[in-house]
Tab-separated table of C-alpha atoms and ligand atoms in Angstrom:
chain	number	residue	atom	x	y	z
F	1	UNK	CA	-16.332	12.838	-50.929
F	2	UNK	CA	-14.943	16.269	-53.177
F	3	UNK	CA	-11.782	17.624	-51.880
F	4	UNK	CA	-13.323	19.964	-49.343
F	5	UNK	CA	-15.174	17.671	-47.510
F	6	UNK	CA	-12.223	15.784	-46.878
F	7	UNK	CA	-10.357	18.617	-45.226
F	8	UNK	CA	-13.251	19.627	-43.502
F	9	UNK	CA	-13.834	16.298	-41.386
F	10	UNK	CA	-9.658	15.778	-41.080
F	11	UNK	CA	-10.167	18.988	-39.225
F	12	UNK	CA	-9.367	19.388	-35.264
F	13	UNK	CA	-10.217	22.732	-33.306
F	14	UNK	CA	-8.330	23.917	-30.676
F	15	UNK	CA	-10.572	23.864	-27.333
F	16	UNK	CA	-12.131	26.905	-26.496
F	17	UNK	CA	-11.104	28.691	-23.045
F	18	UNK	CA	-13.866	31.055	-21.349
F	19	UNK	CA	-16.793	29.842	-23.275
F	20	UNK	CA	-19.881	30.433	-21.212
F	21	UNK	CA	-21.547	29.522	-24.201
F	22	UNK	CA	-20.267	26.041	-24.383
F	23	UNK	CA	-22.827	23.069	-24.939
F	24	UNK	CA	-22.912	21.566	-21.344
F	25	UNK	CA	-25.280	18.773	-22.110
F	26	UNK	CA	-22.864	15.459	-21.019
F	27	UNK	CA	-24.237	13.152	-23.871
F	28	UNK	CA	-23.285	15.855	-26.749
F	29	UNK	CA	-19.315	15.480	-25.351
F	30	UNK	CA	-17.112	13.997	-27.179
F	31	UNK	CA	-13.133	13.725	-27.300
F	32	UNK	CA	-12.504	15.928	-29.816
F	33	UNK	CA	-14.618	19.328	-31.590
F	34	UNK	CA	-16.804	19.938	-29.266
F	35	UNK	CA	-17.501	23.165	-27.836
F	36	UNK	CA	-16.639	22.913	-24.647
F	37	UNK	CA	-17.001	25.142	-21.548
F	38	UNK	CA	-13.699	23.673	-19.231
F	39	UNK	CA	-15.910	23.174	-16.376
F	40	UNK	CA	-14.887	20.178	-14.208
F	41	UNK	CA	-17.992	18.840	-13.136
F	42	UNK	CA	-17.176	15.404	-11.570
F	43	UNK	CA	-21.010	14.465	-10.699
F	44	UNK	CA	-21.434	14.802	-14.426
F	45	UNK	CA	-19.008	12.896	-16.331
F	46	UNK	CA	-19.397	11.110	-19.724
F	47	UNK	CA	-16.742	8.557	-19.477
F	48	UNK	CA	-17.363	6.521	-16.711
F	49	UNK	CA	-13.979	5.242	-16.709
F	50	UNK	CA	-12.338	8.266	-15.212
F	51	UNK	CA	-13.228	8.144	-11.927
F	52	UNK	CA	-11.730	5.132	-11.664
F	53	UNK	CA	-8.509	6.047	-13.367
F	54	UNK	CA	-8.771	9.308	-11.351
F	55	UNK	CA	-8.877	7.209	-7.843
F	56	UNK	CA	-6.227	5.471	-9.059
F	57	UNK	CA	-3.733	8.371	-10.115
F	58	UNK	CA	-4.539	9.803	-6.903
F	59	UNK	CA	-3.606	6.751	-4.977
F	60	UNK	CA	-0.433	5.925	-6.568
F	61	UNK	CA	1.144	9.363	-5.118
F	62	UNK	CA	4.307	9.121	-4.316
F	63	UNK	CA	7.706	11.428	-3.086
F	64	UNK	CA	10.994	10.230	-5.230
F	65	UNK	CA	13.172	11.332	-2.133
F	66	UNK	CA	11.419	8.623	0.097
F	67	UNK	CA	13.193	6.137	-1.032
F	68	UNK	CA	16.503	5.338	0.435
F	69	UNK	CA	19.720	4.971	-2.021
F	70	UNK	CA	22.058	4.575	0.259
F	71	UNK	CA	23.119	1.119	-1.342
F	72	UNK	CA	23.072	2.006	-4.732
F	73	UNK	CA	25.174	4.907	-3.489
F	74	UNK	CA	27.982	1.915	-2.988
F	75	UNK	CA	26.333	-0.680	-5.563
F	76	UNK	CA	27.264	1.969	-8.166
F	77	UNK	CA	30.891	2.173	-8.473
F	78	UNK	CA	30.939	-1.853	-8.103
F	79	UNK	CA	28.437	-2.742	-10.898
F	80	UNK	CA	30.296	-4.989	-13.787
F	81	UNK	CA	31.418	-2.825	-16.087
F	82	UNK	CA	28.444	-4.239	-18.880
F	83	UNK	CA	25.750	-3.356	-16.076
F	84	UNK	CA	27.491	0.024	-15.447
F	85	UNK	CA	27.194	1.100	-18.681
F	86	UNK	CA	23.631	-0.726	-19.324
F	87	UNK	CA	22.645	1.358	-16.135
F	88	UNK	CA	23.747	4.595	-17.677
F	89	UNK	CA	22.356	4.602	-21.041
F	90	UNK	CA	19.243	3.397	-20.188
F	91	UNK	CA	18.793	5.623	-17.457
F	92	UNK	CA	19.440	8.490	-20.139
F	93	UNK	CA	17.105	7.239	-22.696
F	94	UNK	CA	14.285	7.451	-19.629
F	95	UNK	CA	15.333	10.625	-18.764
F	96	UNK	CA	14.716	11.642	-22.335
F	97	UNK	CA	11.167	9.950	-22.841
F	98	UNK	CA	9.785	11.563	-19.617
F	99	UNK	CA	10.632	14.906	-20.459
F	100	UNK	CA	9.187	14.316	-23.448
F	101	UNK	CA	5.840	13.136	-22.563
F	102	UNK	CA	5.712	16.107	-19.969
F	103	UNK	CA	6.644	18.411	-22.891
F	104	UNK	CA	4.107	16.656	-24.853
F	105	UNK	CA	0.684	16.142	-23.497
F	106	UNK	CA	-0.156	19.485	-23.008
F	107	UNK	CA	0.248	19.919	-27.151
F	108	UNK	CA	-2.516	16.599	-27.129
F	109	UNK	CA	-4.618	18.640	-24.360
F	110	UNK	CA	-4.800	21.542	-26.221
F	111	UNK	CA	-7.191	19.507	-28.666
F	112	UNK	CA	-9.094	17.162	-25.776
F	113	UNK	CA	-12.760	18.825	-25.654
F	114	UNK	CA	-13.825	16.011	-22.924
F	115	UNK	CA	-12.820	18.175	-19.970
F	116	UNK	CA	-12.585	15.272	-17.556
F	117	UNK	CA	-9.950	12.820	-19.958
F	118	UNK	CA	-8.164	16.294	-19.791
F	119	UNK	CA	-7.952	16.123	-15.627
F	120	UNK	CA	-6.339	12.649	-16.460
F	121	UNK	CA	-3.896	14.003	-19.025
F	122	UNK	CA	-3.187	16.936	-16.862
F	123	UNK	CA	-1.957	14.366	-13.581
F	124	UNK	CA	-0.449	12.254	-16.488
F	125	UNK	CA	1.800	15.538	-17.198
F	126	UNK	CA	2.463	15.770	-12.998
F	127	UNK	CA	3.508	12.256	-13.179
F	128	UNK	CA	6.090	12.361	-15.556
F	129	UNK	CA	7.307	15.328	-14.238
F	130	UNK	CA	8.261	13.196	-10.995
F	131	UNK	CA	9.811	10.944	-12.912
F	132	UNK	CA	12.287	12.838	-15.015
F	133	UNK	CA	12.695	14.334	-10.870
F	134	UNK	CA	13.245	10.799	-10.037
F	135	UNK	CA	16.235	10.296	-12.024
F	136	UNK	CA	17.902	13.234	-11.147
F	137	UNK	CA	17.924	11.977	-7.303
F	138	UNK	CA	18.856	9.181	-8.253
F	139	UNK	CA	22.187	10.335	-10.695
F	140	UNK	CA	22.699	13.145	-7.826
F	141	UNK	CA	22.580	10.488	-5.487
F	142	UNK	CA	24.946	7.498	-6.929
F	143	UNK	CA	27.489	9.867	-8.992
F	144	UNK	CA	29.094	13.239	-8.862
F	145	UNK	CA	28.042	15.940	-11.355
F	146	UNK	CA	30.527	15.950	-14.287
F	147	UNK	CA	29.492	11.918	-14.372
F	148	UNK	CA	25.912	12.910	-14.015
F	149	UNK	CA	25.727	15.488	-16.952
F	150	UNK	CA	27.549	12.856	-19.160
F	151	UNK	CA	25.283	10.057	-18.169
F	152	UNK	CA	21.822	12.424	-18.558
F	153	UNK	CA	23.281	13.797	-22.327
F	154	UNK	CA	23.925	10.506	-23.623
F	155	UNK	CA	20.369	11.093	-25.071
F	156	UNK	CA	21.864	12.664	-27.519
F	157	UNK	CA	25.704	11.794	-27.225
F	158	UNK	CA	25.166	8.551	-27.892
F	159	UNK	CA	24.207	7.535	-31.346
F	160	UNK	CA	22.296	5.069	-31.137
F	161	UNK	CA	20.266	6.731	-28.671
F	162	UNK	CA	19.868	9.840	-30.925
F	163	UNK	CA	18.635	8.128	-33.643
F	164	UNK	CA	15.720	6.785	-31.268
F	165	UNK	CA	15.323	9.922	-30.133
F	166	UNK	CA	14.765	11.556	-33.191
F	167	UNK	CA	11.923	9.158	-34.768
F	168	UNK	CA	10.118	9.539	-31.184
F	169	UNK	CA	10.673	13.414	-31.532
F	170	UNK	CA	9.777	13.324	-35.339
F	171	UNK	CA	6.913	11.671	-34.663
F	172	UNK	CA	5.453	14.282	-31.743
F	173	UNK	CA	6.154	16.962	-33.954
F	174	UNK	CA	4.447	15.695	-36.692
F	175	UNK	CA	1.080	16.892	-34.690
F	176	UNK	CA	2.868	20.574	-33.950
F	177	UNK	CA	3.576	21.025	-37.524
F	178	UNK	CA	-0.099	19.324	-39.024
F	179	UNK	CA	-2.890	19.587	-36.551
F	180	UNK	CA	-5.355	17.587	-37.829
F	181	UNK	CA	-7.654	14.533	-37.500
F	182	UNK	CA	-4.888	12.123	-38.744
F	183	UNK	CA	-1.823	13.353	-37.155
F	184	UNK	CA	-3.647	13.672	-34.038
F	185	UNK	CA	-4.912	9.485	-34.196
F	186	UNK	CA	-0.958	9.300	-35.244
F	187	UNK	CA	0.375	10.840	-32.142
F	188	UNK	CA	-1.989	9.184	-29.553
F	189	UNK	CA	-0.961	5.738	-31.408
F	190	UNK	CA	2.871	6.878	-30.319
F	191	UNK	CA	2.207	7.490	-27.054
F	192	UNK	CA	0.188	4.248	-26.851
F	193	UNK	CA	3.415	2.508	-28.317
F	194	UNK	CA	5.896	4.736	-25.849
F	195	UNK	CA	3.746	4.174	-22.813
F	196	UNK	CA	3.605	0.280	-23.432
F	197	UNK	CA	6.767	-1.137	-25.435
F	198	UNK	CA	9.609	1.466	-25.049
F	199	UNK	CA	10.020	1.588	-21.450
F	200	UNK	CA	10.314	-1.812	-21.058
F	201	UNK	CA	14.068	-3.241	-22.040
F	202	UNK	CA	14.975	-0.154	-19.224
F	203	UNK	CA	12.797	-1.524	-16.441
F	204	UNK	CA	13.413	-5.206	-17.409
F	205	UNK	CA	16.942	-3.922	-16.913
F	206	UNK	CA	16.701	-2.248	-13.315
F	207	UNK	CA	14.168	-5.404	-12.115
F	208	UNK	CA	17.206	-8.028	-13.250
F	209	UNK	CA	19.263	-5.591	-11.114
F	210	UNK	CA	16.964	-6.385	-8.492
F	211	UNK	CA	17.117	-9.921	-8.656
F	212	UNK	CA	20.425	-10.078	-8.311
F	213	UNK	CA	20.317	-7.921	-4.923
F	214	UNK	CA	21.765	-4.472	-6.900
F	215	UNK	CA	20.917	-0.902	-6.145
F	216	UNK	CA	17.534	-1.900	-4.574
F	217	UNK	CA	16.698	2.303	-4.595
F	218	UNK	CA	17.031	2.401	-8.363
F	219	UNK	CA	14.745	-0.500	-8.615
F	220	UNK	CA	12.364	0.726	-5.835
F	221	UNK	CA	11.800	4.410	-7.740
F	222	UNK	CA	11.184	2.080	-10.877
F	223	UNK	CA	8.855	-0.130	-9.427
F	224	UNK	CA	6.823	3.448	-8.577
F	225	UNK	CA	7.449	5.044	-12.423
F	226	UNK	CA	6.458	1.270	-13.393
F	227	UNK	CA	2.991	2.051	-11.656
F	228	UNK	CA	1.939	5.154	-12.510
F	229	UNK	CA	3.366	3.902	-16.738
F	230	UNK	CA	0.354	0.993	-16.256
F	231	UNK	CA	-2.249	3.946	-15.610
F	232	UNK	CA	-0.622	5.846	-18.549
F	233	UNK	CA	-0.985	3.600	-20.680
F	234	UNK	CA	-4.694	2.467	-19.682
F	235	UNK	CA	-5.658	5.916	-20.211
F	236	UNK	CA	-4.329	5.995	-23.847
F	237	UNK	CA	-5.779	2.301	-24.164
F	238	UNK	CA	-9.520	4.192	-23.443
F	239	UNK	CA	-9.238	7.572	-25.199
F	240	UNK	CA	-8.154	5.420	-28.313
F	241	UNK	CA	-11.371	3.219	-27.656
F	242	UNK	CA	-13.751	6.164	-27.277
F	243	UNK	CA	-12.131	7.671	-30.308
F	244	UNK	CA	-12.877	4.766	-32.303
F	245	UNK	CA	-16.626	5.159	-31.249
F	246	UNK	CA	-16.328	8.203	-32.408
F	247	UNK	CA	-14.338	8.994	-35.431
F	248	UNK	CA	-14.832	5.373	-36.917
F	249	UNK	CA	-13.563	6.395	-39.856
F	250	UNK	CA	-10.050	6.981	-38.021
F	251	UNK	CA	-10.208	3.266	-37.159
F	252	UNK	CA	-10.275	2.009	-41.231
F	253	UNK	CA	-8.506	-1.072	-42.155
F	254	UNK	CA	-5.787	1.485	-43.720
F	255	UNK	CA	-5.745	3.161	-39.868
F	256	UNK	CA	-5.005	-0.191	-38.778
F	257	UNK	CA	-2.318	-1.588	-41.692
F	258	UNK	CA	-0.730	1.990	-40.084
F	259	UNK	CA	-0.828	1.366	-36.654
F	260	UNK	CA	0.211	-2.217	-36.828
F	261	UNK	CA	3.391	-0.880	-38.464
F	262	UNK	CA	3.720	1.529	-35.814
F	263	UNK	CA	3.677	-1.224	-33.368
F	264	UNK	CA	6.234	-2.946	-35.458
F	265	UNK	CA	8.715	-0.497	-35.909
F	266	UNK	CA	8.385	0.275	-32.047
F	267	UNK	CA	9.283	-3.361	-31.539
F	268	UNK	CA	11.690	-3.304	-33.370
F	269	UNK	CA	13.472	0.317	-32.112
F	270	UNK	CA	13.712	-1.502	-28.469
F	271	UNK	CA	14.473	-5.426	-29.506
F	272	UNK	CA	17.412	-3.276	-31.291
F	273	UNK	CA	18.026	-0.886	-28.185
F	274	UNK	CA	17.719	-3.876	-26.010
F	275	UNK	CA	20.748	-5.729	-27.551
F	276	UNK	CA	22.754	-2.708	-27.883
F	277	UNK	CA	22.316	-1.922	-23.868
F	278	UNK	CA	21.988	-5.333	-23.004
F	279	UNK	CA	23.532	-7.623	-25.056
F	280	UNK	CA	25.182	-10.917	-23.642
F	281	UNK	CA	27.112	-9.987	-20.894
F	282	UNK	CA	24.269	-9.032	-18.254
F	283	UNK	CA	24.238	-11.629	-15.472
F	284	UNK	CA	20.282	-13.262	-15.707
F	285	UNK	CA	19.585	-12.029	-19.461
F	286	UNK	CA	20.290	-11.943	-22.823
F	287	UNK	CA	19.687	-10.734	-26.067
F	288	UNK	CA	16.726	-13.581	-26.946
F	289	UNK	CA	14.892	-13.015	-23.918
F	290	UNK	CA	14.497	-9.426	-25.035
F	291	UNK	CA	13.405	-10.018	-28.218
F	292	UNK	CA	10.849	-12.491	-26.289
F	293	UNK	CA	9.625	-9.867	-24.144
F	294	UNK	CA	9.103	-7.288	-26.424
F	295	UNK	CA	7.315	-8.948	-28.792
F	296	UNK	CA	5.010	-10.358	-26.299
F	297	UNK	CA	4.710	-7.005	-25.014
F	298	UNK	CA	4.027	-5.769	-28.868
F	299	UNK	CA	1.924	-8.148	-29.525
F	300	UNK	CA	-0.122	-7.695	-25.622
F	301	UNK	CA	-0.962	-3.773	-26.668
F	302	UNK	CA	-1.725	-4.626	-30.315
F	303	UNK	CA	-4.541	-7.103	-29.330
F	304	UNK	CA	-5.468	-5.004	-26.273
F	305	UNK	CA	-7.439	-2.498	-28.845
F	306	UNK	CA	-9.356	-5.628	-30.084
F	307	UNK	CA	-6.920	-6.050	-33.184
F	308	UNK	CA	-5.793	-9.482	-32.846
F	309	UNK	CA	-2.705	-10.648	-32.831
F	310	UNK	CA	0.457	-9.472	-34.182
F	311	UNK	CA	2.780	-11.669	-33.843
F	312	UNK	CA	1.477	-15.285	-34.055
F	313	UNK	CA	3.079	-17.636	-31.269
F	314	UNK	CA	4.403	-14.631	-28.809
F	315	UNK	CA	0.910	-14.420	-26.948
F	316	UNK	CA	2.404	-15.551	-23.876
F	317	UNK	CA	4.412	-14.106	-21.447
F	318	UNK	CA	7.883	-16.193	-21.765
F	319	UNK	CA	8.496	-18.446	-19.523
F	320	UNK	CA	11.785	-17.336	-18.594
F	321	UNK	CA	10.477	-13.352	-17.792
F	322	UNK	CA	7.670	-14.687	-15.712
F	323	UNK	CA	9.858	-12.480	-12.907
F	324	UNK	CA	9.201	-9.393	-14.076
F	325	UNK	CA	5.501	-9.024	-13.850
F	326	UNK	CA	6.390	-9.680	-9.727
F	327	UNK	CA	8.395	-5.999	-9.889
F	328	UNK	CA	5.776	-4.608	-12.566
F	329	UNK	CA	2.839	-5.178	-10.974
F	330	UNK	CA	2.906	-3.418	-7.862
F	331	UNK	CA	0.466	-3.915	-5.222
F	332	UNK	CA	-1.252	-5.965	-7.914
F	333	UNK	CA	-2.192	-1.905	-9.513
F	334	UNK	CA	-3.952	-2.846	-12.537
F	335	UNK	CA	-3.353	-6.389	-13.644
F	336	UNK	CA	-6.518	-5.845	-15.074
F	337	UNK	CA	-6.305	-2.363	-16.041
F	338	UNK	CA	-7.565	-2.749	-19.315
F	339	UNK	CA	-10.967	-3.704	-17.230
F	340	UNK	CA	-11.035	-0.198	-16.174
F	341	UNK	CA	-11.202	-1.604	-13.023
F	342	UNK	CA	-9.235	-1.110	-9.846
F	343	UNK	CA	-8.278	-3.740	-7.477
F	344	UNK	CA	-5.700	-1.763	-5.401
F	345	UNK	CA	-8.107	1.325	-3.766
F	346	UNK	CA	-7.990	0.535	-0.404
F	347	UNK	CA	-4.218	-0.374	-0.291
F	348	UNK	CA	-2.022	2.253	0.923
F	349	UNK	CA	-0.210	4.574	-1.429
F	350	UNK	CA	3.257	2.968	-0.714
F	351	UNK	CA	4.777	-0.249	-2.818
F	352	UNK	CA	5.437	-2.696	0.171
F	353	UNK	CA	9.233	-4.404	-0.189
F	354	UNK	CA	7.496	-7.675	-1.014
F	355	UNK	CA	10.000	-8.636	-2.683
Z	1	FE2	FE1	6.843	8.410	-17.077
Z	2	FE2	FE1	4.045	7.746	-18.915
């Protein structure tokens, strides 16, 4: 292929807004450069799998403020001094990647021509707006505002923290700054690798908390953001899937080598941000089971696009973290979300203290 043709198919249009024009014919559709019109015609959708994802989004509503804190409010002050401090950093760190991904999407949108994977990415936005909301109720709630502005700008105080920060942030603007083909299979691959590793030291953090009978709120709001992170991250699953159908040639064995070291260097960032917040002085984990975890977890999303496996011998939850997947899996929401399938419709919108 000569030089132009290259740049012409590594080439991404923004989608059109009033285009009357448009091609409305459902079977021309496709993810990305195609011309189309914006309507939201949900009789007339070409992948089937968002009206089950959109069910499910819609179901998993939920009001931050609903949820009591009124223990954490006098758990706080009495955590151990390790857990205080775990609390607080990884609370900033989440506070950081939501507002992030709400910053974010819209910058992927912008390029989505499949108008109803854009509905999803548009209640993906609401969601993580909630969240970021979330946190601030519950740092309003537990501490008073000088400790609350410190806690929320360890993001970047902290430098540890920073330097995560800055590779996630690097690698979103990557797609501002070259809006192409490429950077745009680069920045879904991040997400993928946000939504389904880096969250996960945090709420493996806040569910431990939760075992040991602390701040059942804080572990209560996660539980929800844990929900609606499953559905993120099965909608990031399928657009990467329909993307491979079509724009094979983003899906290469060199696409691959790439995204496999994505994955790594993601498991890496949080087996590393895991010890540093969590270390060996948490009551019910340490720094192996982390590493454990996250692997697992690494090696879980890796395979999940029909890769195989990534890290040979960590295909199975570990035994000692079976607990978590109790607090992760809500209402049973999508233990078989990569099914595209829903088991939880009929079940009312609220997580039930099963616990
Ligand atoms: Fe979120
Ligand atoms: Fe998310």
């Amino acid at each position: 292929m000569n030089r132009m043709n290259t740049q012409q198919s590594n080439q991404i249009r923004r989608k059109p807004l009033f285009n009357p024009e448009g091609d409305i014919e459902v079977r021309n559709r496709r993810l990305i450069n195609f011309n189309t019109t914006n309507i939201n015609d949900f009789n007339n959708m070409k992948y089937q799998w968002v009206s089950d994802w959109y069910r499910q989004a819609m179901n998993n509503f939920w009001i931050p403020e609903e949820i009591n804190l009124n223990q954490d409010k006098s758990d706080y002050p009495r955590l151990p001094k390790a857990e205080r401090t775990a609390y607080d950093k990884i609370l900033s760190f989440l506070v950081y990647l939501d507002s992030l991904q709400s910053a974010n999407l819209p910058n992927i949108s912008q390029f989505v021509t499949a108008n109803e994977v854009n509905l999803c990415l548009n209640i993906q936005t609401f969601q993580e707006c909630i969240h970021s909301q979330s946190y601030s109720y519950m740092l309003d709630t537990i501490c008073n505002p000088t400790e609350r502005n410190e806690i929320l700008y360890q993001w970047k105080t902290d430098e540890h923290l920073l330097r995560r920060n800055e590779f996630i942030g690097n690698l979103y603007n990557d797609f501002i700054e070259h809006q192409d083909k490429e950077h745009f299979f680069r920045v879904l691959a991040a997400n993928f690798i946000l939504e389904g590793v880096y969250f996960y030291s945090g709420f493996m953090f806040f569910y431990n908390l939760g075992r040991n009978g602390r701040m059942p709120g804080s572990v209560q709001e996660i539980r929800y953001i844990n929900r609606d992170e499953n559905t993120h991250l099965w909608l990031f699953h399928n657009i990467l899937l329909e993307l491979k159908k079509e724009e094979p040639e983003l899906f290469d064995s060199a696409h691959i080598d790439l995204f496999a070291d994505m994955v790594r260097e993601g498991v890496d960032q949080e087996i590393a941000w895991g010890k540093y917040v969590i270390g060996n002085e948490i009551e019910g984990l340490n720094e192996q089971m982390v590493e454990d975890y996250i692997r697992y977890l690494g090696n879980l999303r890796y395979s999940s696009l029909g890769l195989g496996t990534l890290y040979p011998g960590c295909e199975e939850e570990p035994e000692n973290m079976k607990w978590v997947s109790a607090y992760a899996d809500a209402n049973q929401v999508k233990t078989d979300f990569f099914e595209a399938r829903s088991t939880a419709y009929a079940k009312s919108t609220a997580i039930e203290d099963d616990l």
